[in-house]
Short mmCIF file of C-alpha atoms in Angstrom, two decimals:
data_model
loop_
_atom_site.label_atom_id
_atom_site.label_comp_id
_atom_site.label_asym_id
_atom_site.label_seq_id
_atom_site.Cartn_x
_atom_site.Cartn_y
_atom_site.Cartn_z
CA UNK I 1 52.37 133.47 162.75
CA UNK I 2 54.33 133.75 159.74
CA UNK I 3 57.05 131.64 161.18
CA UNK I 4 54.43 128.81 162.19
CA UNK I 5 53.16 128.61 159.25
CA UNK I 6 56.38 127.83 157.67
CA UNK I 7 57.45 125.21 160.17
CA UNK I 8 54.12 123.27 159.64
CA UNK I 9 54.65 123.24 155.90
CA UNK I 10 58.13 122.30 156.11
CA UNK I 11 56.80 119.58 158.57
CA UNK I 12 53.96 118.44 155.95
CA UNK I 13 56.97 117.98 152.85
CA UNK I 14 58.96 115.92 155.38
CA UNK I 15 56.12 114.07 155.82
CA UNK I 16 55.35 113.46 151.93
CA UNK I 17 59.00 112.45 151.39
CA UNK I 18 58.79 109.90 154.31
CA UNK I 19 55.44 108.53 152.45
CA UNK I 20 57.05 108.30 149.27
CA UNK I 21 59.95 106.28 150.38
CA UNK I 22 58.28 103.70 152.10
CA UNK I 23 56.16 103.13 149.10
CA UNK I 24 59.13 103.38 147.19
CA UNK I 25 61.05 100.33 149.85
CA UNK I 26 58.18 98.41 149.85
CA UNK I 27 57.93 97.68 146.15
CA UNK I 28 61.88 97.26 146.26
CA UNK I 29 61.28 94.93 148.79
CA UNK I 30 58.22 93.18 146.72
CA UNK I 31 60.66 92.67 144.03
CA UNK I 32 63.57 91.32 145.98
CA UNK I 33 61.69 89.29 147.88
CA UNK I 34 61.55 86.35 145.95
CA UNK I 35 64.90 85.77 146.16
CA UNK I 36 64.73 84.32 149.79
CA UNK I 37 60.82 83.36 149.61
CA UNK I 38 59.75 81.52 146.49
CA UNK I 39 62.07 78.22 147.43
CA UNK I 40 60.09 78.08 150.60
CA UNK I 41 56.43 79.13 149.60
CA UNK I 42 57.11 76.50 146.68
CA UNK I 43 58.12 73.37 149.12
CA UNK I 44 54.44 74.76 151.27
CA UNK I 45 52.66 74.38 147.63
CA UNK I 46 53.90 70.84 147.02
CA UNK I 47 52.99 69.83 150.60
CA UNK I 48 49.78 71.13 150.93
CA UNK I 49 49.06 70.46 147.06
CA UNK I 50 50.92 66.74 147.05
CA UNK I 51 51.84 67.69 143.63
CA UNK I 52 55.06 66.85 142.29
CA UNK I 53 57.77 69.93 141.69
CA UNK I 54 57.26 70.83 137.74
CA UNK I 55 53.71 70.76 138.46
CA UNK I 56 53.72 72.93 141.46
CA UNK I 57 55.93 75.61 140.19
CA UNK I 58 53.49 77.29 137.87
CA UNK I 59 51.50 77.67 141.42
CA UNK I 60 53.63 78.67 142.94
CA UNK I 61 54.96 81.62 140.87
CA UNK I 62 51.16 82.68 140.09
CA UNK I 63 50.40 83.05 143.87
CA UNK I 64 53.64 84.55 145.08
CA UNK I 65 53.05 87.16 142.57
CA UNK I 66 49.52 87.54 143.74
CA UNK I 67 49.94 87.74 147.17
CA UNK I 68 53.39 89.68 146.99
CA UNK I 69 51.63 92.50 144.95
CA UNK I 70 48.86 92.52 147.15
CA UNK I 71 50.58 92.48 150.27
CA UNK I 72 53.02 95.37 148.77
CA UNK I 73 49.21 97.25 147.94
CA UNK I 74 48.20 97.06 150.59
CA UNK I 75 51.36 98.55 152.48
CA UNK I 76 51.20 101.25 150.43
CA UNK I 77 47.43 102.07 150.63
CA UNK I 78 47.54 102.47 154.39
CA UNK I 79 50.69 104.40 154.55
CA UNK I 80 49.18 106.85 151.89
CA UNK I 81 45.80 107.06 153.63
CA UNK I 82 47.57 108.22 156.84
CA UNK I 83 48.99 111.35 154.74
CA UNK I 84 46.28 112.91 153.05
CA UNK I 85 48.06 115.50 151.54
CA UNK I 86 50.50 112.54 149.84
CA UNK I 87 48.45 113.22 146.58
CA UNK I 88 48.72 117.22 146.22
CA UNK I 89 51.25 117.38 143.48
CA UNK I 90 49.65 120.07 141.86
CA UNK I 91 48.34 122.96 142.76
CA UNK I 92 45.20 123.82 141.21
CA UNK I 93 41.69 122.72 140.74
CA UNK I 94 41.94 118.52 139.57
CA UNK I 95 40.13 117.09 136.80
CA UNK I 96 36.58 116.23 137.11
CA UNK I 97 35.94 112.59 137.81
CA UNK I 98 34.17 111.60 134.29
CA UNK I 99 37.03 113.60 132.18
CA UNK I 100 39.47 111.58 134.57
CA UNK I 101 37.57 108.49 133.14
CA UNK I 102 37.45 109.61 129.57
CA UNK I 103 41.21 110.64 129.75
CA UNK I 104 41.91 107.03 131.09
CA UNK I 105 40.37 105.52 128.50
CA UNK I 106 41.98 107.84 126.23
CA UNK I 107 45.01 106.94 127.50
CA UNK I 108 44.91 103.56 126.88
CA UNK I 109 44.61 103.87 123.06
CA UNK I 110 47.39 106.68 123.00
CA UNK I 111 49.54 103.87 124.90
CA UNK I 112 48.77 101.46 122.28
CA UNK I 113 49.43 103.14 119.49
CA UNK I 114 52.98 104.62 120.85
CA UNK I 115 53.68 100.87 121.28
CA UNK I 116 52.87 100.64 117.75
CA UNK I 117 55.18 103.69 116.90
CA UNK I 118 57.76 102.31 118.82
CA UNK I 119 57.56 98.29 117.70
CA UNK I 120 58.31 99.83 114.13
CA UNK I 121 60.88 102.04 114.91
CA UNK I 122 63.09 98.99 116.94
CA UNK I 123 62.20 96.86 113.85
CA UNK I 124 63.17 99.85 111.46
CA UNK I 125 66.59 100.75 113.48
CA UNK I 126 67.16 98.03 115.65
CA UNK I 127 66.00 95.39 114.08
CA UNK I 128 64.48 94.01 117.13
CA UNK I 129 61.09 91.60 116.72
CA UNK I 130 57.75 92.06 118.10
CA UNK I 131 56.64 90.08 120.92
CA UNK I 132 58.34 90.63 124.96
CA UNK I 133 59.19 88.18 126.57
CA UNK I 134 58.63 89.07 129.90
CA UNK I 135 54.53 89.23 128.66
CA UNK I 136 55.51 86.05 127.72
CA UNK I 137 56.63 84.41 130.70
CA UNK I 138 54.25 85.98 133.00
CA UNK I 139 51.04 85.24 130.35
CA UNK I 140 52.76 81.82 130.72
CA UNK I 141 52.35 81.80 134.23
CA UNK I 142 48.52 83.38 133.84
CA UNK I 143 47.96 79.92 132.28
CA UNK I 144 49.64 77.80 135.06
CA UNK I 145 47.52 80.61 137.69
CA UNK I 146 44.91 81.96 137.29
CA UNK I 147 45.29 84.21 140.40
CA UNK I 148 48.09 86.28 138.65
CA UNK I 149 45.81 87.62 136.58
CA UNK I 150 44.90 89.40 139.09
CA UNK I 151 48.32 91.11 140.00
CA UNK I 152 48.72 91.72 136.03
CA UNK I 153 45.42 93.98 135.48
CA UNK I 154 44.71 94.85 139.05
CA UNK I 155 47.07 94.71 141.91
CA UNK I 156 50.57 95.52 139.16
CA UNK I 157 49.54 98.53 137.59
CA UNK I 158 47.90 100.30 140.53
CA UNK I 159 51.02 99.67 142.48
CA UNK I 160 53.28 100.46 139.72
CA UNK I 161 51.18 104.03 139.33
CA UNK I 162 52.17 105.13 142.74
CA UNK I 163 55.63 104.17 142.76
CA UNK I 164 56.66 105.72 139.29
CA UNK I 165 53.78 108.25 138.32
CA UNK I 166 53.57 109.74 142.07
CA UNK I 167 56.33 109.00 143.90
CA UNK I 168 59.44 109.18 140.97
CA UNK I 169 57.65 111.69 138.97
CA UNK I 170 55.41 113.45 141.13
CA UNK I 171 58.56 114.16 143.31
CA UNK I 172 60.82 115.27 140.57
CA UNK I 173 58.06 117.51 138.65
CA UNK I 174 57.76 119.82 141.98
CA UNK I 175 61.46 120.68 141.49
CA UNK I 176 61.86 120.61 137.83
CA UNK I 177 59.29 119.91 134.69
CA UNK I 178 57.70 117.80 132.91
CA UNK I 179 59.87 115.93 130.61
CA UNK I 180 62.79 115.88 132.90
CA UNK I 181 60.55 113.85 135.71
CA UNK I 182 58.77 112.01 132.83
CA UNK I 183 61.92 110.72 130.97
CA UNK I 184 63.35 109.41 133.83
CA UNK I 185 60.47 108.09 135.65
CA UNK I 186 59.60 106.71 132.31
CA UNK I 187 63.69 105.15 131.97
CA UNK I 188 62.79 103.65 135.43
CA UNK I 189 59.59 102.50 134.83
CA UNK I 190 61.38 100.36 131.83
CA UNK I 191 63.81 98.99 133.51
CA UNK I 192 61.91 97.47 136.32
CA UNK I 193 60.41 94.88 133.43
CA UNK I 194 64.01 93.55 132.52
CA UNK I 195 62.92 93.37 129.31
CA UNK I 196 66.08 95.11 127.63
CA UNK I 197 65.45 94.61 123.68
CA UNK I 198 62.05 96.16 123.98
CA UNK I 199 63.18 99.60 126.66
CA UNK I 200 61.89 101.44 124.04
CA UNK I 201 58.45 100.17 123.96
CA UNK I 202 58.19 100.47 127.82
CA UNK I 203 59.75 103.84 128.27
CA UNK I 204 56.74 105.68 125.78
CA UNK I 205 54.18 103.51 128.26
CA UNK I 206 55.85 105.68 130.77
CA UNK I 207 56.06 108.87 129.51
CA UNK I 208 52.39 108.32 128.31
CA UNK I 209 51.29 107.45 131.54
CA UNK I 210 53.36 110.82 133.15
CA UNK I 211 51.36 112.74 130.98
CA UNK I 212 47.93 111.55 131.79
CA UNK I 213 48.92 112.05 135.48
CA UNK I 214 50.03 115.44 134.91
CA UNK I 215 47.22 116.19 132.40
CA UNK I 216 44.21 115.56 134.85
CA UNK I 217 46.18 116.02 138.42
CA UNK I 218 44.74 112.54 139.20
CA UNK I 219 46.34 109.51 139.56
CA UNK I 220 43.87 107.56 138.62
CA UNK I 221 44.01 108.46 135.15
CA UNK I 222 46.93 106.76 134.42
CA UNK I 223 45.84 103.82 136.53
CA UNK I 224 42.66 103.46 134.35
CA UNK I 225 45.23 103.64 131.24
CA UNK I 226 47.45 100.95 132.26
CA UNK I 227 45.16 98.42 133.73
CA UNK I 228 43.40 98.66 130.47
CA UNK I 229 46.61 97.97 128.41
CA UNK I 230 47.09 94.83 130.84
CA UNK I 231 44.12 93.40 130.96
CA UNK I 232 43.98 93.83 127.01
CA UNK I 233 47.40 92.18 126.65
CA UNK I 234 47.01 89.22 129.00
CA UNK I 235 43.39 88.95 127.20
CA UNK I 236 44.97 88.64 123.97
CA UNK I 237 47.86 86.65 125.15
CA UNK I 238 46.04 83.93 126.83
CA UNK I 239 43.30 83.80 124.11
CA UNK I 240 45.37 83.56 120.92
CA UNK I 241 45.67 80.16 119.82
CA UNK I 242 42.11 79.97 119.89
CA UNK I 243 41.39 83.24 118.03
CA UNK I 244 43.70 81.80 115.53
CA UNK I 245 42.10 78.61 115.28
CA UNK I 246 38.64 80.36 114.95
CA UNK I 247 40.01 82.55 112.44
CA UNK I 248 41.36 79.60 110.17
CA UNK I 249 38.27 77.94 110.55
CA UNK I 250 36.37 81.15 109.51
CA UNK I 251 38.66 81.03 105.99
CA UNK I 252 37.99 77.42 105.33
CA UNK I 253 34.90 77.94 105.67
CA UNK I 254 34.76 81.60 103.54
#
C-alpha cells in the first residue's frame, strides 16, 4: 500500500513538472514568435485593410499582441485545467476568496509605491530618469490598437502570473524558500520586459507579486495586483496629454 502510494505521488510531481513546462514553452514560444510571424500577419493587414505600410503597422503590432497572448492563454488554461493538482503549491488551508480580493488590491498599492522606492533610488544612485520605455512603446501601440489593451490589463498579466509566480517560483519555493524563488523569479520576471535601465523597478514588481502569491496560497492575488498596476498605467499613459491640458486650463482659470 505504502509503496503505491508513493508511486502515484511520484507520478502526480511528474505530472506538475510536465504542466509547468509547457506553460513555460508556450510563452517562450509567444515571445519568439514574432520573429517569423509579424512580416506575414502585417502584409494580411495591408491586404485586407488596403492601407498603406506605416499605417498598417500600428495594427498590426496591436493585434499580434492580442491574439498571440490570447492564443498563449489559452494554451495554458487548458493544459492547467487537465492537472488539477497544478495549483497545490502549498500545503495548508488557502486564503478566503474576499481576503484574496482585499490582498489584491492591497497589492497593487504596495507595487506602486515600491516603484516609487525604487524610481528614487535609480535617480539617487544611478542616475537613471523616470519614465520606461517599453510602457512607452507598447502605450504607443495602445493608441495605434485599441485591442492591445486588452493583452496589457487582461490577457499579459494573467499569463505572466502563471509563468513566473507559479511555474518559476512556485517550483523553486517547494525546494528552497521564499526569497531565493522570489529573487530570481523576480530577476526573470525583469528581464522578460527588456527594459534594462529600469531592472530595478521591475524586479520589486516581482518580488511583490511572489509575496502576495505566497501570502494568500492563491494565484489570483497577484493577478488582481498586477492587472490593476496595468490597467492604471496604460490609463494614465494614454490619458495624459489631456489631463495635462485640463489641468492648465484649471490654473488659468484659478
Amino acid at each position: 500500500m505504502e509503496r503505491i502510494l508513493i508511486v502515484t505521488n511520484s507520478q502526480k510531481i511528474s505530472k506538475h513538472k510536465k504542466t509547468a513546462l509547457y506553460v513555460l514553452l508556450i510563452y517562450i514560444l509567444m515571445q519568439i514568435s514574432g520573429r517569423w510571424l509579424v512580416r506575414p500577419f502585417h502584409k494580411l493587414v495591408m491586404s485586407t485593410t488596403g492601407l498603406p505600410s506605416e499605417q498598417a503597422a500600428p495594427l498590426t503590432q496591436g493585434w499580434y499582441i492580442a491574439l498571440s497572448f490570447a492564443i498563449a492563454l489559452i494554451l495554458s488554461l487548458i493544459l492547467t485545467s487537465r492537472d488539477k493538482a497544478f495549483w497545490d503549491v502549498y500545503q495548508g488551508k488557502k486564503e478566503t476568496i474576499p481576503l484574496t480580493i482585499m490582498w489584491g488590491i492591497i497589492g497593487f498599492f504596495l507595487v506602486f509605491f515600491g516603484q516609487m522606492i525604487g524610481a528614487a533610488i535609480e535617480m539617487a544612485i544611478f542616475g537613471i530618469q523616470g519614465g520606461s520605455q517599453n510602457t512607452a512603446d507598447i502605450v504607443a501601440i495602445a493608441k495605434g490598437a485599441p485591442i492591445a489593451i486588452l493583452a496589457i490589463v487582461v490577457f499579459g498579466p494573467i499569463l505572466e502570473e502563471f509563468v513566473f509566480r507559479r511555474v518559476i517560483f512556485g517550483s523553486l519555493v517547494q525546494t528552497t524558500n521564499f526569497w531565493v524563488a522570489g529573487i530570481v523569479s523576480a530577476i526573470f520576471f525583469a528581464l522578460i520586459h527588456f527594459d534594462f535601465s529600469h531592472i530595478l523597478l521591475y524586479t520589486i514588481c516581482g518580488l511583490i507579486f511572489a509575496f502576495l502569491y505566497h501570502k494568500t496560497k492563491r494565484i489570483w492575488t497577484s493577478i488582481i495586483a498586477h492587472v490593476m498596476l496595468n490597467g492604471f498605467v496604460t490609463l494614465v499613459q494614454l490619458y495624459a496629454e489631456p489631463l495635462q491640458k485640463f489641468l492648465e486650463e484649471l490654473e488659468k482659470m484659478q
